[in-house]
GROMACS .gro file of C-alpha atoms in nm:
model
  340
    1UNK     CA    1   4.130   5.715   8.568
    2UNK     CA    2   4.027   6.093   8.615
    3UNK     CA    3   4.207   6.086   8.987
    4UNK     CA    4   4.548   5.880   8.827
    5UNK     CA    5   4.571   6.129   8.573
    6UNK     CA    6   4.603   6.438   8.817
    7UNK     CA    7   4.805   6.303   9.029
    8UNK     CA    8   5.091   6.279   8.737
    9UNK     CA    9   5.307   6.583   8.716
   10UNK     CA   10   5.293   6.819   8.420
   11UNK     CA   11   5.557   6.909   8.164
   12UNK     CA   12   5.649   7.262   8.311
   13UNK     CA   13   5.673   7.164   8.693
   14UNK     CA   14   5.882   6.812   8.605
   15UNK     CA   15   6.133   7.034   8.412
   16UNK     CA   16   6.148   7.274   8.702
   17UNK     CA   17   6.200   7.016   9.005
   18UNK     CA   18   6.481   6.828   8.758
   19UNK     CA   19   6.648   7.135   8.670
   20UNK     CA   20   6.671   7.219   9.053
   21UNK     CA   21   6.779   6.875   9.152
   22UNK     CA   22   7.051   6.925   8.896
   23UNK     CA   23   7.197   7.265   9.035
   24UNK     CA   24   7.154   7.104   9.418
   25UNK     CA   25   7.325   6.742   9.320
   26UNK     CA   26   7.597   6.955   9.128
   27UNK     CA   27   7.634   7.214   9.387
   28UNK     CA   28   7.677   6.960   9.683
   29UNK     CA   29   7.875   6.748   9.482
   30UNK     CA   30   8.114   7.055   9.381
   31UNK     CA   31   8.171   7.122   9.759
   32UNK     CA   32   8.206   6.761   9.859
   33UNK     CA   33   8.465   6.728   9.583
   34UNK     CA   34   8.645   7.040   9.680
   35UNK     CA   35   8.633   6.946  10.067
   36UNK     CA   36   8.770   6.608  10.001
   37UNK     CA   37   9.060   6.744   9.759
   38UNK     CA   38   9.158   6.993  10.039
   39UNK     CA   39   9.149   6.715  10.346
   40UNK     CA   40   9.307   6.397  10.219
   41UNK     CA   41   9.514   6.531   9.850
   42UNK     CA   42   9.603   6.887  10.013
   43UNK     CA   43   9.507   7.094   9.706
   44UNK     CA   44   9.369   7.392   9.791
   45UNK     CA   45   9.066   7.409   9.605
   46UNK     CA   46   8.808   7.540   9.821
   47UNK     CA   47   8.727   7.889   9.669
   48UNK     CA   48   8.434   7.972   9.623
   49UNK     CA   49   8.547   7.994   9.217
   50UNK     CA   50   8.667   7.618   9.228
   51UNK     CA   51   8.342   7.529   9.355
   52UNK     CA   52   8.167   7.695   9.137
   53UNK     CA   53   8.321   7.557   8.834
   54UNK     CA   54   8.287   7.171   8.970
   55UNK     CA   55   7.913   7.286   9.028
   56UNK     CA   56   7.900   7.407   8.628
   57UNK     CA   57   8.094   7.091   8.536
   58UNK     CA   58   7.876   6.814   8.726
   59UNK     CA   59   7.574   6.985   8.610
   60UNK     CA   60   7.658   7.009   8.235
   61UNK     CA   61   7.728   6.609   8.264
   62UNK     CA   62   7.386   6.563   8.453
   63UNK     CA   63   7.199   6.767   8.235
   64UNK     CA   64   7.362   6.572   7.945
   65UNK     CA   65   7.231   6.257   8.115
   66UNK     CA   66   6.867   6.360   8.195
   67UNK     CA   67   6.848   6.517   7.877
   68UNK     CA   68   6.875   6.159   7.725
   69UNK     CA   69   6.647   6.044   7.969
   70UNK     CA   70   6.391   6.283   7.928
   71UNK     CA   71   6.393   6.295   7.554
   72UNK     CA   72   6.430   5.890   7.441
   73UNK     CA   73   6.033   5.924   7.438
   74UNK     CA   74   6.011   6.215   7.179
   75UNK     CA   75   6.285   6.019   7.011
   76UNK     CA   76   6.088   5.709   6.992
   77UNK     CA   77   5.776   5.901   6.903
   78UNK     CA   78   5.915   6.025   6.589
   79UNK     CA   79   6.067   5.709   6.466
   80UNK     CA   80   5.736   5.593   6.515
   81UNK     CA   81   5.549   5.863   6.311
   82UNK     CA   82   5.816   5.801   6.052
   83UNK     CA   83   5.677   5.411   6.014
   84UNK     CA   84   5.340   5.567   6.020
   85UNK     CA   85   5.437   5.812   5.723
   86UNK     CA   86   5.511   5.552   5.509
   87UNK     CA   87   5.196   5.354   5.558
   88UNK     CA   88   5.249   5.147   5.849
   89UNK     CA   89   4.972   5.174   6.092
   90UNK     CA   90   5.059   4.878   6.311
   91UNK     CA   91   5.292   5.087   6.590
   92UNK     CA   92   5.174   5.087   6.942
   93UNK     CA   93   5.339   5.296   7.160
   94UNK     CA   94   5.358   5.208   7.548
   95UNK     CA   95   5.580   5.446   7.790
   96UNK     CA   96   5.663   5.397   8.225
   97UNK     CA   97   5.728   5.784   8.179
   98UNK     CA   98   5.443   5.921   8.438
   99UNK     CA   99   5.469   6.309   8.265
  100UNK     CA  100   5.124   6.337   8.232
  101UNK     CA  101   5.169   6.555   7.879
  102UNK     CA  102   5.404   6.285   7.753
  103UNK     CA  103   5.128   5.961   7.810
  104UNK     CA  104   4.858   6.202   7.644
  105UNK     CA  105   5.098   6.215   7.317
  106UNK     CA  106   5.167   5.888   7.369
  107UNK     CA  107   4.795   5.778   7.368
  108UNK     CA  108   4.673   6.024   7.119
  109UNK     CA  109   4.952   5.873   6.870
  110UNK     CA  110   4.778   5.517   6.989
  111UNK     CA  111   4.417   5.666   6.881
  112UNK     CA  112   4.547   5.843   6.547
  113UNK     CA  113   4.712   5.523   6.401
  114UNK     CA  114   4.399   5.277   6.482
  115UNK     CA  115   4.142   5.541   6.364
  116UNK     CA  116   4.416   5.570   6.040
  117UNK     CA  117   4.408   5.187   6.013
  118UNK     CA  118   4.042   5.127   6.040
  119UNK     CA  119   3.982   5.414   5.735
  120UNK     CA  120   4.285   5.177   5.545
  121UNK     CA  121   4.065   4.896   5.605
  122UNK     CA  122   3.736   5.073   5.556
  123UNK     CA  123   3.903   5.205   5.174
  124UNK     CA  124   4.050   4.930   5.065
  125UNK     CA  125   3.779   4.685   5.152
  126UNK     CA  126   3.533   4.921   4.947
  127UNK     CA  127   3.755   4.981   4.677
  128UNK     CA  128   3.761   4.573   4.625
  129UNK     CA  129   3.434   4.541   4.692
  130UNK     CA  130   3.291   4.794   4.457
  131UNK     CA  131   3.584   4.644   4.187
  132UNK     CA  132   3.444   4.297   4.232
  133UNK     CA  133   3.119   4.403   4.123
  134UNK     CA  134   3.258   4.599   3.818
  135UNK     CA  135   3.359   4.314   3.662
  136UNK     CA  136   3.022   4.113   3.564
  137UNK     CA  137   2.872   4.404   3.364
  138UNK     CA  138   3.255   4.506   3.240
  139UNK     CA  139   3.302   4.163   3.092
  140UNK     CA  140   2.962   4.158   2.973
  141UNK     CA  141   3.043   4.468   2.770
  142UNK     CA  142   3.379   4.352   2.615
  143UNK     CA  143   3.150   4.015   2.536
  144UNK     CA  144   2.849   4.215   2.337
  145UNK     CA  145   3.136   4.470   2.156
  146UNK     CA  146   3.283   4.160   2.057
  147UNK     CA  147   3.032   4.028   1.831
  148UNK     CA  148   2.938   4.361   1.720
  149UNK     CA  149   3.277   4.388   1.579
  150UNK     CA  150   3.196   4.058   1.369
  151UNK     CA  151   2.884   4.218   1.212
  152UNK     CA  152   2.845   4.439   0.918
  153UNK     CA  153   2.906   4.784   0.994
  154UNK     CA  154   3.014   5.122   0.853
  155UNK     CA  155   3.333   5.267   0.916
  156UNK     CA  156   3.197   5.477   1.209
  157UNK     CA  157   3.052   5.212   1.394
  158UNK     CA  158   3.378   5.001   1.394
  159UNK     CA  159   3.528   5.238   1.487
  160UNK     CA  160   3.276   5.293   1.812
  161UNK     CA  161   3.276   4.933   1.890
  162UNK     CA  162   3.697   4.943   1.883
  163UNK     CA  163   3.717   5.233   2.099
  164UNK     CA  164   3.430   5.017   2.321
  165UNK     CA  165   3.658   4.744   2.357
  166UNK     CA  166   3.989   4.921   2.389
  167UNK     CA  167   3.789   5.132   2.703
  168UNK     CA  168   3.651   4.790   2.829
  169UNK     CA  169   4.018   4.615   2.838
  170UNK     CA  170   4.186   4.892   3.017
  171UNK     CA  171   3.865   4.909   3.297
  172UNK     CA  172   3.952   4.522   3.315
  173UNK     CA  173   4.349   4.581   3.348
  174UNK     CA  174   4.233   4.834   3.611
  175UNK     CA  175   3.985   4.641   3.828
  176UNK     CA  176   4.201   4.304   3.819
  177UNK     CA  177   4.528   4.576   3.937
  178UNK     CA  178   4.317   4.656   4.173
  179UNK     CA  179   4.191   4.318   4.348
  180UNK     CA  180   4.526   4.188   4.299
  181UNK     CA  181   4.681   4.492   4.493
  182UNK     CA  182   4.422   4.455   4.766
  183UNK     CA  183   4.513   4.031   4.791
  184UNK     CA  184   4.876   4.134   4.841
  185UNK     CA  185   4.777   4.404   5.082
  186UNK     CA  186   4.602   4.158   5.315
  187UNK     CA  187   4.867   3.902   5.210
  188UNK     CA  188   4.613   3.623   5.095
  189UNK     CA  189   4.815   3.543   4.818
  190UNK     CA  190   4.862   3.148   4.780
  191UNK     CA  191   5.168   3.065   4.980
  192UNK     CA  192   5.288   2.838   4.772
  193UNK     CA  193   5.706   2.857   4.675
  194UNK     CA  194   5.829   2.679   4.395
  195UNK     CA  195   6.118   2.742   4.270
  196UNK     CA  196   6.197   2.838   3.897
  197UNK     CA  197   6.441   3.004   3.639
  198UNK     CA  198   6.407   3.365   3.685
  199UNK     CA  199   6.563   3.470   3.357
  200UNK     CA  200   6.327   3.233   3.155
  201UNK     CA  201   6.036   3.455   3.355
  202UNK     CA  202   6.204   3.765   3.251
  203UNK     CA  203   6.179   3.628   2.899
  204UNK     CA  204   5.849   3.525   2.933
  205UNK     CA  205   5.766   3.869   3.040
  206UNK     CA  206   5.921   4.021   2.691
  207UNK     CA  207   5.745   3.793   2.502
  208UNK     CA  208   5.390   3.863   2.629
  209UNK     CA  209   5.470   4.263   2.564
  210UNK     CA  210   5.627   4.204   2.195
  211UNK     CA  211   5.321   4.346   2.056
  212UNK     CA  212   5.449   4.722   2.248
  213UNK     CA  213   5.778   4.712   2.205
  214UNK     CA  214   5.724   4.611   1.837
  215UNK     CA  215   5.474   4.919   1.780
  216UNK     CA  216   5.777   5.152   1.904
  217UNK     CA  217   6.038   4.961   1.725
  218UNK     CA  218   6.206   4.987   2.051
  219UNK     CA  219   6.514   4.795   2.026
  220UNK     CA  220   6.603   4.549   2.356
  221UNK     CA  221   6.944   4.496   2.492
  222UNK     CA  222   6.886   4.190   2.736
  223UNK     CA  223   7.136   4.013   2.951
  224UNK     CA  224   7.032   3.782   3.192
  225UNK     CA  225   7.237   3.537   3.399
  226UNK     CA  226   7.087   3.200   3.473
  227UNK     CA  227   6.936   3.222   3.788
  228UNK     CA  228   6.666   3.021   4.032
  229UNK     CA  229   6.436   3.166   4.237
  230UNK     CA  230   6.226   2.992   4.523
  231UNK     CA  231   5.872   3.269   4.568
  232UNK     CA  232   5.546   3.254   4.417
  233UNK     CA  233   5.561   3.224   4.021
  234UNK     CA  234   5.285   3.416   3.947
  235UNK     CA  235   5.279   3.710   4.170
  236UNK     CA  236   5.685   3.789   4.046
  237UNK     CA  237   5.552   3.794   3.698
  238UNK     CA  238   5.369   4.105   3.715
  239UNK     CA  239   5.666   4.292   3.882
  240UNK     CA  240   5.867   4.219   3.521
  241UNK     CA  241   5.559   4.298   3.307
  242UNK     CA  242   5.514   4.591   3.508
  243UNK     CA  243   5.833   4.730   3.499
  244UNK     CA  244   5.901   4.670   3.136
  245UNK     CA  245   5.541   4.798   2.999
  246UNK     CA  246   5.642   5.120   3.230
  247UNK     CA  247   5.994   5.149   3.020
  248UNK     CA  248   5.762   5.089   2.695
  249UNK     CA  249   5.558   5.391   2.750
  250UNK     CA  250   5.766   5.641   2.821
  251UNK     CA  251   6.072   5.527   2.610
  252UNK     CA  252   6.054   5.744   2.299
  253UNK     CA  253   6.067   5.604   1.908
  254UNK     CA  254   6.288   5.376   1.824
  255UNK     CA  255   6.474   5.381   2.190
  256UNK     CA  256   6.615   5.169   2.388
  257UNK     CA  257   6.563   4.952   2.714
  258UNK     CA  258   6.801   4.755   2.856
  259UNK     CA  259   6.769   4.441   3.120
  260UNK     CA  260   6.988   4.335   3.330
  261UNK     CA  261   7.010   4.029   3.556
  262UNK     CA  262   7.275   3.869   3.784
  263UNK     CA  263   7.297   3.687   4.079
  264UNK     CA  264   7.585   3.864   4.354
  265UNK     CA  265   7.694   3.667   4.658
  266UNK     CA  266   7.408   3.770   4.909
  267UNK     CA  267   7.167   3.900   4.661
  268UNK     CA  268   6.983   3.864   4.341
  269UNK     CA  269   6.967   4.234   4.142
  270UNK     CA  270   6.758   4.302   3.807
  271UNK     CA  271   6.820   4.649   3.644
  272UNK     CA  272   6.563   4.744   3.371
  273UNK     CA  273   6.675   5.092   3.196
  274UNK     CA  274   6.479   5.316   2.934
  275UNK     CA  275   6.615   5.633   2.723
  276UNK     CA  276   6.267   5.841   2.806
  277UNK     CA  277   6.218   6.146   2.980
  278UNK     CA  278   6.319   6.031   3.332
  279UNK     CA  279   6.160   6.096   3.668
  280UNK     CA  280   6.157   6.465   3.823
  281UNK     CA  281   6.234   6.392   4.139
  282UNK     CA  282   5.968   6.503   4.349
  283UNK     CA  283   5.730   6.247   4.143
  284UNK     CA  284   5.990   5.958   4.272
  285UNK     CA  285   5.937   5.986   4.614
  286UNK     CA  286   5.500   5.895   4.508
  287UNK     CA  287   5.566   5.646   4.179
  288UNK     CA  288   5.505   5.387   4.415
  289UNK     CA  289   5.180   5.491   4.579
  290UNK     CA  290   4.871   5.402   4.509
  291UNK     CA  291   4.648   5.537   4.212
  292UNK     CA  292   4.978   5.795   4.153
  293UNK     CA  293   5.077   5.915   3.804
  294UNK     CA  294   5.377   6.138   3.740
  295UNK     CA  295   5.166   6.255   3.435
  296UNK     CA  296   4.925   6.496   3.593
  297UNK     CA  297   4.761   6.484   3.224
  298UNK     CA  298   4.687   6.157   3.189
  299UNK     CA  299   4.738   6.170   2.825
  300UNK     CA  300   4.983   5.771   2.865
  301UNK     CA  301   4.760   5.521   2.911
  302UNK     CA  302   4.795   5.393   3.279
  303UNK     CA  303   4.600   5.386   3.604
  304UNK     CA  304   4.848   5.457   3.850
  305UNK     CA  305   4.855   5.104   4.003
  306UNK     CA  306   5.130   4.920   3.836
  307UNK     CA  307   5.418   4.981   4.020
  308UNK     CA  308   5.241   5.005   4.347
  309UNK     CA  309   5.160   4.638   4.294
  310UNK     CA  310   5.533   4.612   4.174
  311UNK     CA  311   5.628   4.755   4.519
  312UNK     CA  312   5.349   4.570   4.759
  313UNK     CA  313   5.505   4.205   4.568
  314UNK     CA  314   5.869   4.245   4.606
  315UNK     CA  315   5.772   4.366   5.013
  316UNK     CA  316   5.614   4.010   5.066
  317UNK     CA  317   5.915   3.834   4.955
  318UNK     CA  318   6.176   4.018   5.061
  319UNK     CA  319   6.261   4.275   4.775
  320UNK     CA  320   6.400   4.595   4.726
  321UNK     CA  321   6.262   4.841   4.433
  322UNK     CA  322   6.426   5.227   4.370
  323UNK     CA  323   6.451   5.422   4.067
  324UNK     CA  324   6.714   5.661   3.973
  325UNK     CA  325   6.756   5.910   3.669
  326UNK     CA  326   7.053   5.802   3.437
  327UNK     CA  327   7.287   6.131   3.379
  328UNK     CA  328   7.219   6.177   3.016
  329UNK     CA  329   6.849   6.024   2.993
  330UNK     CA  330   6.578   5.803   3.119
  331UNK     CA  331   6.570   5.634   3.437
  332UNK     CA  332   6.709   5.260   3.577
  333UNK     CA  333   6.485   5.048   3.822
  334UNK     CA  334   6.704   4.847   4.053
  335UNK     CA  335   6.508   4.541   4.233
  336UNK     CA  336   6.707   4.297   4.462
  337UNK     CA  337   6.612   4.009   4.581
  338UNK     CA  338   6.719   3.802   4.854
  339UNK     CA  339   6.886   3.443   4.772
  340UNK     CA  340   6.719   3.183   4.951
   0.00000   0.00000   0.00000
């Protein structure tokens, strides 16, 4: 491998020998050119000036050429490192190119993205692991608070034993978020597609968050064409709940949030809308990642997982998800999805 590897030409010299077969090709091309104008046409073009601007002519058009040729690797290289920058580690690159400096980028990029892949693996593997285990002693928490809030107590100790449970639910929300974001990262969701009403889900969605959006007195402008849906049921439930507990939280006092749904000719688009803050817009280019919170305070209840398992959902069946700020306030979440 060590003897292969010398024997390829460096960077520098392969630049050098092109850019002198250029100005040779060019300059013999020029005169041929020239010569055969003056013998068989009768122009006189054989100055040393007419040959000289053929020879600048041929070579810009070469060099435009081999430029092409010499750069399609760097191109593909940073396409590649593009896929890589949003999370895909699966790009291999291979190249016939024999620069020696050009296969060594090629196969440290190789090295990088399995070494990156492997630590994905390694993380998220843990992360479920360690999860799984939370949940025996978690739910044997909630189960003892429980029946300590059935007892006598004082005032105090209720109110220990609520803040015990309220703690003990949101681990739970967290750790199930999290073993459901790690199924849908190794896809071993069930596979089974049925097909259902995807406005009654919506519904269903509002329904199960009344409690919320009743606390807020937010009021709910909902529209929703009658549409079905062939994907997996349960997994397209937590994008709604998801999306509308997100518009809950941040949606002030008695605001607003409005749903949308309608079916186009080639795709299905929901629209979910809130009258909060909005989104600055460096925080929108992360809402989607992983464990990411635009509130660097923590003071809203949330773990940073919700719409990441929104995002990882609507990639295995085909969805779209972006968020934009509305002009006067709040934000809209667009999500389109594909029509069987």
């Amino acid at each position: 491998m060590k003897e292969k590897a010398k024997k390829k030409l460096g960077l520098r010299p392969y630049y050098v020998l092109i850019a002198l077969a250029e100005i040779a090709i060019g300059a013999v091309v020029a005169v041929l050119l020239s010569w055969l104008l003056d013998s068989v046409f009768n122009l006189r073009v054989s100055s040393p000036i007419w040959v000289l601007v053929f020879s600048i002519i041929l070579s810009c058009v070469l060099g435009y050429f081999l430029s092409i040729l010499i750069f399609s690797p760097i191109t593909r290289l940073s396409e590649a490192m593009q896929q890589v920058s949003r999370g895909d580690f699966s790009h291999q690159l291979e190249t016939p190119n024999r620069v020696r400096e050009i296969r060594e980028i090629y196969d440290n990029f190789n090295l990088m993205v399995q070494e990156l892949s492997a630590t994905e693996i390694i993380q998220t593997d843990f992360v479920s692991n360690v999860s799984h285990e939370f949940k025996t002693p978690i739910n044997a928490i909630e189960g003892y608070a429980t029946l300590l809030q059935g007892g006598q107590q004082s005032p105090e100790q209720a109110m220990y034993v609520e803040k015990i449970l309220l703690n003990t639910h949101r681990l739970n929300q967290l750790v199930g978020n999290i073993l459901l974001l790690s199924k849908v990262d190794h896809q071993s969701i069930d596979s089974n597609q049925t097909t259902f009403r995807l406005d009654e889900q919506i519904r269903q969605a509002i329904v199960l968050l009344e409690p919320k959006w009743e606390a807020k007195e937010i009021e709910l402008d909902v529209n929703l064409d009658s549409v079905d849906f062939t994907g997996n049921e349960s997994m397209l439930l937590h994008v709604w709940i998801n999306l509308l507990d997100n518009a809950i939280k941040y949606d002030p006092f008695a605001g607003m949030v409005s749903l949308c749904l309608e079916k186009q000719a080639q795709q299905i688009v929901f629209t979910i809308e809130d009258t909060g803050p909005g989104i600055a817009p460096e925080a929108q280019k992360h809402i989607f990642d992983k464990f990411y919170q635009s509130d660097s305070s923590h003071t809203t209840e949330g773990n940073g997982l919700g719409l990441a398992l929104t995002k990882r959902v609507l990639d295995t069946c085909g969805g779209q998800i972006w968020v934009e700020n509305l002009p006067e306030a709040g934000c809209r979440f667009t999500v389109t999805l594909p029509i069987a």
